Amino acid sequence: MTSTRYDGDTWDLASGVGATATAAAAARAIATRADGALIDDPFAEPLVRAVGIDFLTRLATGEVPAEDLVEQVWIDVAKVRTKFYDEFFLDATNAGITQVVILASGLDSRAYRLSWPAGTVVYEVDQPRVIEFKTRTLTELGAAPTADRRVAAVDLREDWPAVLRAAGFVPAQPTAWSAEGLLGYLPPEAQDRLLDTVTELSAPGSRVATESKPNPEPGEEDKTKQRLHRISEHWRAHGFDPDMARLRYFGERNEAAPYLTERGWALNGVSIRNLFAANNLPPLTDDDMRMGDMLYVSGALNKTAN
Ligand code: SAM
């Protein structure tokens, strides 16, 4: 099972890594409709529909019951993850941070659905075809941003800070950053570079939120790949072939939380397992991918000067 990834590869929302953003939005659409919903993302369903991957559209619209096609845990992770980042951004901006950067924004509609304090500027960074599609589709849907939304259409393995600055980003101002569902799609050295760059571009008082996955135990990655492969095969039978095991970069990498801590960030982390418990979701069973150990981390930069 070899990776299909290479330096400089590109995609839209229906192909390669881009389709993972559409799948994430489909999970949010289902989670939004769930009883006692923890999240509300009204744009998820129309965005997925607009991308046009038939399997994901049927899931997102509820035309086929999610329980027939996906594991409940996939939906439950979307619930706690979306809630975690929503709360992170609202806390940061209500505490006075006016500059927000959503790295790998995909079909994230926070710039259109959160109640941002007046004066908040939200930058979205993703590959050009992803950014262009979402901007155009939400405009066609009549949606208006709830903040001053600006875009940086650029690959995060390239010189994205130059594009971000050109869009108006001011490094001297505190920033609230997120990297949600991104790190595993970057090669290990690109992850380090990204976290270094975020730190360099952060004025004192900046905040960050991301995921930190513990390094795998021996044999664990093979199980993960097999599981992803099984899920892909199941979905392929319904006409969608994401080939998930080949999209991610496996192997040793620096864990994000300690890496950021060494660079001056004071972080708190909460595991998916604990978030499930805190939100009264059923506990993870059969957790051979050790998903429950994944940490959502957030915190502030302690440095006093750039
Ligand atoms: N953060 C969004 C969410 O949670 O719904 C999207 C997550 S999706 C799993 C991964 C996203 O990372 C996609 O939107 C993809 O385009 C973006 N991405 C991955 N590698 C990237 C890169 N090298 N440059 C720009 N974007 C990248």
Coordinates of C-alpha atoms and ligand atoms in Angstrom, one line a residue, residues 5 8-9 11-13 15-25 28 41 81-82 85 102-110 125-128 130-131 134 152-158 160 178-187 190 194 211 249, ligand 1:
R5 CA 1.2 11.7 -2.5
G8 CA 3.6 19.8 -5.3
D9 CA 0.5 17.6 -5.8
W11 CA -6.5 18.8 -5.9
D12 CA -10.0 20.1 -5.9
L13 CA -12.8 19.2 -3.5
S15 CA -10.2 14.6 -5.7
G16 CA -7.3 13.5 -3.6
V17 CA -6.8 15.3 -0.3
G18 CA -9.6 17.7 -1.3
A19 CA -12.2 15.0 -1.0
T20 CA -11.3 14.6 2.6
A21 CA -12.5 18.2 3.2
T22 CA -15.8 17.2 1.5
A23 CA -16.1 14.1 3.6
A24 CA -15.5 16.2 6.7
A25 CA -18.2 18.6 5.7
R28 CA -20.8 18.0 9.9
D41 CA -23.2 24.1 10.4
R81 CA -14.0 18.5 16.9
T82 CA -16.2 21.2 15.4
Y85 CA -12.6 24.7 17.3
I102 CA -7.8 29.1 9.5
L103 CA -5.1 26.9 8.0
A104 CA -6.4 24.2 5.6
S105 CA -9.9 25.7 5.7
G106 CA -11.4 23.2 3.3
L107 CA -15.2 23.6 3.5
D108 CA -15.1 25.1 7.0
S109 CA -17.8 27.8 7.0
R110 CA -16.8 29.5 10.3
V125 CA -5.6 29.4 3.7
D126 CA -6.0 26.3 1.4
Q127 CA -5.1 25.2 -2.1
P128 CA -6.4 27.6 -4.8
V130 CA -10.5 24.7 -2.8
I131 CA -10.6 28.3 -1.8
K134 CA -16.0 27.5 -1.5
A152 CA -4.8 33.1 0.9
A153 CA -5.0 30.6 -2.0
V154 CA -1.7 28.7 -1.7
D155 CA -0.2 25.4 -0.8
L156 CA 1.0 25.1 2.8
R157 CA 4.2 23.5 1.7
E158 CA 5.1 26.6 -0.2
W160 CA 2.2 30.7 2.2
S178 CA -6.2 26.7 13.7
A179 CA -4.8 23.7 11.9
E180 CA -7.8 21.3 12.0
G181 CA -7.6 18.0 10.2
L182 CA -4.4 19.0 8.5
L183 CA -1.2 17.7 10.0
G184 CA -1.4 14.1 8.8
Y185 CA -1.6 15.3 5.2
L186 CA 1.7 17.1 5.5
P187 CA 5.1 15.3 5.3
A190 CA 6.5 20.2 6.4
L194 CA 4.4 25.0 9.4
E211 CA -4.5 18.1 17.0
Y249 CA 1.8 10.6 5.4
Ligands
SAM1 N1 -10.0 22.0 8.2 C1 -11.1 21.5 7.3 C2 -12.1 20.7 8.1 O1 -11.8 20.3 9.3 O2 -13.2 20.5 7.6 C3 -10.6 20.6 6.2 C4 -9.9 19.3 6.7 S1 -9.5 18.2 5.3 C5 -9.4 16.7 6.2 C6 -7.9 18.6 4.9 C7 -7.7 20.0 4.3 O3 -6.3 20.3 4.3 C8 -8.2 20.1 2.9 O4 -9.0 21.2 2.8 C9 -6.9 20.3 2.1 O5 -7.1 21.0 0.9 C10 -6.0 20.9 3.1 N2 -4.6 20.7 2.9 C11 -3.9 19.6 3.1 N3 -2.6 19.7 2.7 C12 -2.5 21.0 2.2 C13 -1.5 21.8 1.7 N4 -0.2 21.3 1.5 N5 -1.7 23.1 1.3 C14 -2.9 23.6 1.5 N6 -4.0 22.9 2.0 C15 -3.8 21.6 2.3

